[in-house]
PDB file of C-alpha atoms and ligand atoms in Angstrom:
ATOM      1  CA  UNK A   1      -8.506  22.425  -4.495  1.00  0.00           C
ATOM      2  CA  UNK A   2      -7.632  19.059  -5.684  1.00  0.00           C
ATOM      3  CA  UNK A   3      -9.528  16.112  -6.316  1.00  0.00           C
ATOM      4  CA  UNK A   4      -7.923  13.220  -5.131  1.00  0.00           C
ATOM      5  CA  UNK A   5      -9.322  12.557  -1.699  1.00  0.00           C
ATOM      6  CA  UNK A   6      -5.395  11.973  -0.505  1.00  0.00           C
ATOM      7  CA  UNK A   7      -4.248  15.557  -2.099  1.00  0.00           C
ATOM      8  CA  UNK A   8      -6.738  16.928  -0.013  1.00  0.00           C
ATOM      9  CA  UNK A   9      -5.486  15.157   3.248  1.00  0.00           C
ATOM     10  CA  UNK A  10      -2.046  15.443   2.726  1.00  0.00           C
ATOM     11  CA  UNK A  11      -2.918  19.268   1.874  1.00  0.00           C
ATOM     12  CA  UNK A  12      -4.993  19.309   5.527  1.00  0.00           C
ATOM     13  CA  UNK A  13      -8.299  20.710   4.103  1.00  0.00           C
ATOM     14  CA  UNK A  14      -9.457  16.897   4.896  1.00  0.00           C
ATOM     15  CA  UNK A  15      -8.881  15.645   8.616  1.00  0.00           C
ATOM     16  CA  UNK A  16      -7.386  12.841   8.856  1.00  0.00           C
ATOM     17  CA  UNK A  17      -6.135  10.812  12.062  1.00  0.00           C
ATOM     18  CA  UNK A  18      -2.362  11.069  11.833  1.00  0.00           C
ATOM     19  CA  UNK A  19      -0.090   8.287  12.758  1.00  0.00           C
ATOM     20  CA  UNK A  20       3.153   9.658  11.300  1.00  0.00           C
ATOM     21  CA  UNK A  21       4.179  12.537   9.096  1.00  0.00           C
ATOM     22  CA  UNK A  22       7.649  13.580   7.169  1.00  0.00           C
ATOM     23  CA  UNK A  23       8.837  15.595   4.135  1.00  0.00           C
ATOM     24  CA  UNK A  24       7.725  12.969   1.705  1.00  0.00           C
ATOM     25  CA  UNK A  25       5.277  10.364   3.519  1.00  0.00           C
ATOM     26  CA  UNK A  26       1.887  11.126   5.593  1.00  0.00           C
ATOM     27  CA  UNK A  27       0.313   7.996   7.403  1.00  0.00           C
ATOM     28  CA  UNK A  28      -3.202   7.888   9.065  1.00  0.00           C
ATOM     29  CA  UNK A  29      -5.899   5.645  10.712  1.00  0.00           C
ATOM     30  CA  UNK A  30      -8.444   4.143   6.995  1.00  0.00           C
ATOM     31  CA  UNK A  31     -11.703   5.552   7.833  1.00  0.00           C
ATOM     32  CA  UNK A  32     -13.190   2.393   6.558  1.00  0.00           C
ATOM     33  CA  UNK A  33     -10.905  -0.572   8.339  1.00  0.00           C
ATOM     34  CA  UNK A  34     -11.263  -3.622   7.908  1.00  0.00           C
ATOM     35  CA  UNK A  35      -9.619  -4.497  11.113  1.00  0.00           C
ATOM     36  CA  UNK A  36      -8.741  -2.508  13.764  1.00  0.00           C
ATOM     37  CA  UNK A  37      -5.737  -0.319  13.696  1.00  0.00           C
ATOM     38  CA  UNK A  38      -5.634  -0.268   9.828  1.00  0.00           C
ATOM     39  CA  UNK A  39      -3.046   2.260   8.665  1.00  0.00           C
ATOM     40  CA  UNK A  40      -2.414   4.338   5.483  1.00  0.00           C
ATOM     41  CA  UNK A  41       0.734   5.308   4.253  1.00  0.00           C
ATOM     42  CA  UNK A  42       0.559   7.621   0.929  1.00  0.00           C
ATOM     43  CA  UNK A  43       3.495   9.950  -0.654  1.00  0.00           C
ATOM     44  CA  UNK A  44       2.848  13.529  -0.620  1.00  0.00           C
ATOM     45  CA  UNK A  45       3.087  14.037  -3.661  1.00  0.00           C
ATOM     46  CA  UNK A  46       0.018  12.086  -6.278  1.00  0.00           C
ATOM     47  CA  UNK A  47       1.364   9.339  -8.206  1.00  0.00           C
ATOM     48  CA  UNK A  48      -1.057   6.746  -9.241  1.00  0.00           C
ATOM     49  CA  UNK A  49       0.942   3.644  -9.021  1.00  0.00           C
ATOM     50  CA  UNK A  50       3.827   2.575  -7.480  1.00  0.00           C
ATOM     51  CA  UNK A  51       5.710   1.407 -11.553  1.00  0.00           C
ATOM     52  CA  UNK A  52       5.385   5.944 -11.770  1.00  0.00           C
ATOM     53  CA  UNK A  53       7.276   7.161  -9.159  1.00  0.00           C
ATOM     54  CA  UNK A  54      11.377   6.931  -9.282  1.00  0.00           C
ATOM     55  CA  UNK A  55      13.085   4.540  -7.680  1.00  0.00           C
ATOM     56  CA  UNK A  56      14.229   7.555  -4.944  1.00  0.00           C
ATOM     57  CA  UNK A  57      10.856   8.328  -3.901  1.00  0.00           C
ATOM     58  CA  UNK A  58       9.732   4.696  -3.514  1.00  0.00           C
ATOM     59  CA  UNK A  59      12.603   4.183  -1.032  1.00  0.00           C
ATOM     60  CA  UNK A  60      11.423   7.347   0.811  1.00  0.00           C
ATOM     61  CA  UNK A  61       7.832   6.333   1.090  1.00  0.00           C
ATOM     62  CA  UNK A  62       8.761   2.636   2.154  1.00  0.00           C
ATOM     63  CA  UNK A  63      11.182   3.856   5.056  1.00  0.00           C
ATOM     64  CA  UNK A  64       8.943   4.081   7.551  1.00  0.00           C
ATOM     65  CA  UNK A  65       6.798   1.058   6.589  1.00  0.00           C
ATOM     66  CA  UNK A  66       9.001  -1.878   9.491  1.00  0.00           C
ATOM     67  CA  UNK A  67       8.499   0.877  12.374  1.00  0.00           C
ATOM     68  CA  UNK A  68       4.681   1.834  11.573  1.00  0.00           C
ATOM     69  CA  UNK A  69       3.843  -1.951  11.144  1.00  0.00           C
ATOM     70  CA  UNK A  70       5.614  -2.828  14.579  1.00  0.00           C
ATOM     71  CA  UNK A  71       4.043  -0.223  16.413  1.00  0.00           C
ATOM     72  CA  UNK A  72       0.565  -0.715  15.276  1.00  0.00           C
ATOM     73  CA  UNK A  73       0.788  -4.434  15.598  1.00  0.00           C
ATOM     74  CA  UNK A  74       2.019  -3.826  18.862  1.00  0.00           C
ATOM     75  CA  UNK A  75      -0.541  -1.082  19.775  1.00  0.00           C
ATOM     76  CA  UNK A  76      -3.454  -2.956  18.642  1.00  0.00           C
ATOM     77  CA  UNK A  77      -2.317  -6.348  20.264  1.00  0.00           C
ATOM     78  CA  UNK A  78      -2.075  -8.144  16.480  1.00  0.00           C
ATOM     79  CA  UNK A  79      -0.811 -11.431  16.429  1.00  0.00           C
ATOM     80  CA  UNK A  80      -0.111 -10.885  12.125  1.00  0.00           C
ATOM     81  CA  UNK A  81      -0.446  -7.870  10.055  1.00  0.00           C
ATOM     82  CA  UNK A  82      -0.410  -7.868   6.212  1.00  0.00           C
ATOM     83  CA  UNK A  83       1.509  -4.875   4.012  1.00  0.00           C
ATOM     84  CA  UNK A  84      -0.585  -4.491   0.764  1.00  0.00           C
ATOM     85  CA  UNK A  85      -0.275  -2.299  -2.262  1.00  0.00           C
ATOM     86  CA  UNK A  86      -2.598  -2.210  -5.150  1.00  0.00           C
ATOM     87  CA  UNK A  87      -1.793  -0.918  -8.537  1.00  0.00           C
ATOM     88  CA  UNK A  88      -4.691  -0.371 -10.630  1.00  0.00           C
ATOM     89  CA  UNK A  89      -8.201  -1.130 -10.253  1.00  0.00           C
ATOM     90  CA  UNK A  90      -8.479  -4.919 -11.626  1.00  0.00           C
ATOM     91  CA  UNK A  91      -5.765  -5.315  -8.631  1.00  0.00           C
ATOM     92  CA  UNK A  92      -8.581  -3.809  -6.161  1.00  0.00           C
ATOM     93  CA  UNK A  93      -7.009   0.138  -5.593  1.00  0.00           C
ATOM     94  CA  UNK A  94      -9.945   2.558  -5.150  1.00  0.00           C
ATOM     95  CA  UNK A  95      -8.372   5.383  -4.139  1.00  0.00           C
ATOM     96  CA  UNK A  96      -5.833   6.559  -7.048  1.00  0.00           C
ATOM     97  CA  UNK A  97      -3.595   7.942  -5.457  1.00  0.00           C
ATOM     98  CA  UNK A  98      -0.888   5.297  -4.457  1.00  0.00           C
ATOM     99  CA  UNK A  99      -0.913   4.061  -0.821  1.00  0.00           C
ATOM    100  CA  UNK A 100      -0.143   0.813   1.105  1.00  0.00           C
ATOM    101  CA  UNK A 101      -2.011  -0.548   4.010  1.00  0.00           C
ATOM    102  CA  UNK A 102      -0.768  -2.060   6.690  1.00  0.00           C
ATOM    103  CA  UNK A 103      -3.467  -4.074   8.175  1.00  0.00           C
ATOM    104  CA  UNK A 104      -3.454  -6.393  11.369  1.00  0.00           C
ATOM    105  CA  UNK A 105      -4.652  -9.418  11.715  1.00  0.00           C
ATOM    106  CA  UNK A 106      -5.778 -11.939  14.214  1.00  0.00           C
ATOM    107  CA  UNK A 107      -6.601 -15.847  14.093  1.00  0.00           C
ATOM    108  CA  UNK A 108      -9.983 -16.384  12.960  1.00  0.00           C
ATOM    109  CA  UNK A 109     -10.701 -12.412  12.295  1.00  0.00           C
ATOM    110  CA  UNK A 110     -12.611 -13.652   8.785  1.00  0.00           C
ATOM    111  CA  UNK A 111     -10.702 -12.104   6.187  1.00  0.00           C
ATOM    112  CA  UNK A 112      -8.590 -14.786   4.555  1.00  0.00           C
ATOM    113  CA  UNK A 113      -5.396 -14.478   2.565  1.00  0.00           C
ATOM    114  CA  UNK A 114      -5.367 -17.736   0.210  1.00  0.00           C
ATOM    115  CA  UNK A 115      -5.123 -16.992  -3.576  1.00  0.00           C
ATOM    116  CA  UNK A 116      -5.160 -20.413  -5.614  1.00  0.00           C
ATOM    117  CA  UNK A 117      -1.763 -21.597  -6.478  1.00  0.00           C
ATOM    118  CA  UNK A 118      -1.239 -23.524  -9.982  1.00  0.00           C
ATOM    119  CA  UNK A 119       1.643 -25.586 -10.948  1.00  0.00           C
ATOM    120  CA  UNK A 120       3.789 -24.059 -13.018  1.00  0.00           C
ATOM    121  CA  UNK A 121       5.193 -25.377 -16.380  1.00  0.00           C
ATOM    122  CA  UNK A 122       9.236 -24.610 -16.451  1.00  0.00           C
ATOM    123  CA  UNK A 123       9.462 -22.995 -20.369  1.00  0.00           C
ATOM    124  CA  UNK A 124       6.749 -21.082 -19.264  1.00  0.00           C
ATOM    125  CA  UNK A 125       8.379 -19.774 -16.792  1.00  0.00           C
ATOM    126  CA  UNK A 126      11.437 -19.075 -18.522  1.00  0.00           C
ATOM    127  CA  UNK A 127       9.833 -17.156 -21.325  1.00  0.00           C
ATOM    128  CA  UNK A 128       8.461 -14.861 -18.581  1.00  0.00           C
ATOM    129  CA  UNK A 129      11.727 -14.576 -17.005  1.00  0.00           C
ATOM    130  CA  UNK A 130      13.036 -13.424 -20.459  1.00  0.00           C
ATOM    131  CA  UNK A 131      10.391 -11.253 -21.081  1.00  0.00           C
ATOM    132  CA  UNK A 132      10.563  -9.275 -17.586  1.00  0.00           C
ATOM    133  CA  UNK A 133      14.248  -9.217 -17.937  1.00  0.00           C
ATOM    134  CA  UNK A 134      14.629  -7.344 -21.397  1.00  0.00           C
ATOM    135  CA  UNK A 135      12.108  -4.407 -19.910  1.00  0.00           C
ATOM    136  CA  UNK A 136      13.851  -4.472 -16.254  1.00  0.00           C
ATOM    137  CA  UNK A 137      15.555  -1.079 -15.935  1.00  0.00           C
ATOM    138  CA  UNK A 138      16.918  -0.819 -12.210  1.00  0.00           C
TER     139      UNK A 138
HETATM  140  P1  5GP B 201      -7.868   0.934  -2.007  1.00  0.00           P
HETATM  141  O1  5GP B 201      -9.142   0.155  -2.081  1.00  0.00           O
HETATM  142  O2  5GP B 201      -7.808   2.041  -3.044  1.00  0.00           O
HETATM  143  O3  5GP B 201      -6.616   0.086  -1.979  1.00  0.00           O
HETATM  144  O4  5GP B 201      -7.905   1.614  -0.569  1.00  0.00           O
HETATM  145  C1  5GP B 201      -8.436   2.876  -0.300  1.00  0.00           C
HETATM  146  C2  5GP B 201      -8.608   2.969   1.194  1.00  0.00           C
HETATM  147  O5  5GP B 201      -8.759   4.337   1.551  1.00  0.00           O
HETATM  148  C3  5GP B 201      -9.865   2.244   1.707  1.00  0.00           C
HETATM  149  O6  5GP B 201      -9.480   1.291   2.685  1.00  0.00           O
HETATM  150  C4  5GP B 201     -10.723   3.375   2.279  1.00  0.00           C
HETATM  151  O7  5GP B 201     -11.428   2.986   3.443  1.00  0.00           O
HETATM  152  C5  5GP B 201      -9.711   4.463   2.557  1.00  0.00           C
HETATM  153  N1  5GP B 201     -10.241   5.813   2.468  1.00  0.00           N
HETATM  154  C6  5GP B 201     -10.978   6.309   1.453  1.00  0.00           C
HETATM  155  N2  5GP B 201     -11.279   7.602   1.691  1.00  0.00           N
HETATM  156  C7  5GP B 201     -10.691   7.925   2.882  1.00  0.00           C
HETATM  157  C8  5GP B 201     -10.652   9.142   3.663  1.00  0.00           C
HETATM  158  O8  5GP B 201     -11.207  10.173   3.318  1.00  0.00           O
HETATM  159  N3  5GP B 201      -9.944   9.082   4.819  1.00  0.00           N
HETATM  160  C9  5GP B 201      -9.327   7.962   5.248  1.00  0.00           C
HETATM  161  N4  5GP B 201      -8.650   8.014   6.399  1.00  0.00           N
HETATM  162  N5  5GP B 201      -9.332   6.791   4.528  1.00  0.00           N
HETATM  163  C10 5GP B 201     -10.020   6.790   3.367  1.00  0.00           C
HETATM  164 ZN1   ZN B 202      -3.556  12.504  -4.897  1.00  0.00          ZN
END
């Protein structure tokens, strides 16, 4: 029996309310939301974050992501819905066992998307540039 929580549902000895199901994604219903309709979509097979899985299997488990979002959008009568997909504890995943949640929104539902922008200082951001572009293997 395996540990992770989403082994277990993608294994079926956990229930889960499924939205959507093929050979390598399973989506459900989050059994905490924080709005209504908010969906799950995890890879069958355990990888924690998304920079561990090949490039293959990344395309696979974001297929479905444009059709789940318009139908639950849709289904739930959304005016907004966010695609999120947390890598790593200090970037808020819980569960570690990679996922992305699709969660709708409405005006005034209370839960915010503004992170603080700073201005940016040019050679700063061409050292980063550098940096990410020597360790970029597509
Ligand atoms: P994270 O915080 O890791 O990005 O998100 C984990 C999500 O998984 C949370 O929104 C949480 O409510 C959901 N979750 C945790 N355990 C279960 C479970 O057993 N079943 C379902 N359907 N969702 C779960
Ligand atoms: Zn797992």
């Amino acid at each position: 029996m395996p540990e992770c929580i989403f082994c277990r549902i993608v294994a079926g000895s956990i229930p889960c309310t499924k939205l959507y199901e093929d050979a390598h994604v399973l989506s459900f219903l989050d059994i905490g939301p924080i709005s209504p309709g908010h969906t799950l979509l995890v890879p069958k097979r355990h990888y924690g974050a998304i920079m561990e899985m090949p490039a293959g299997e990344v395309a696979a488990l974001f297929k479905p992501v444009a059709a789940l979002a318009a139908a639950v959008k849709t289904a739930v009568g959304a005016e907004g819905i966010n695609v999120l997909q947390n890598n790593g504890p200090t970037a808020g995943q819980v569960v570690p066992h990679l996922h992305i949640h699709l969660i709708p929104r409405w005006p005034d539902d209370g839960l915010g998307f503004r992170w603080p922008a700073r201005e940016a200082d040019a050679a700063v951001l061409a050292r980063q540039a550098e940096a990410i572009r020597v360790l970029l293997k597509v």
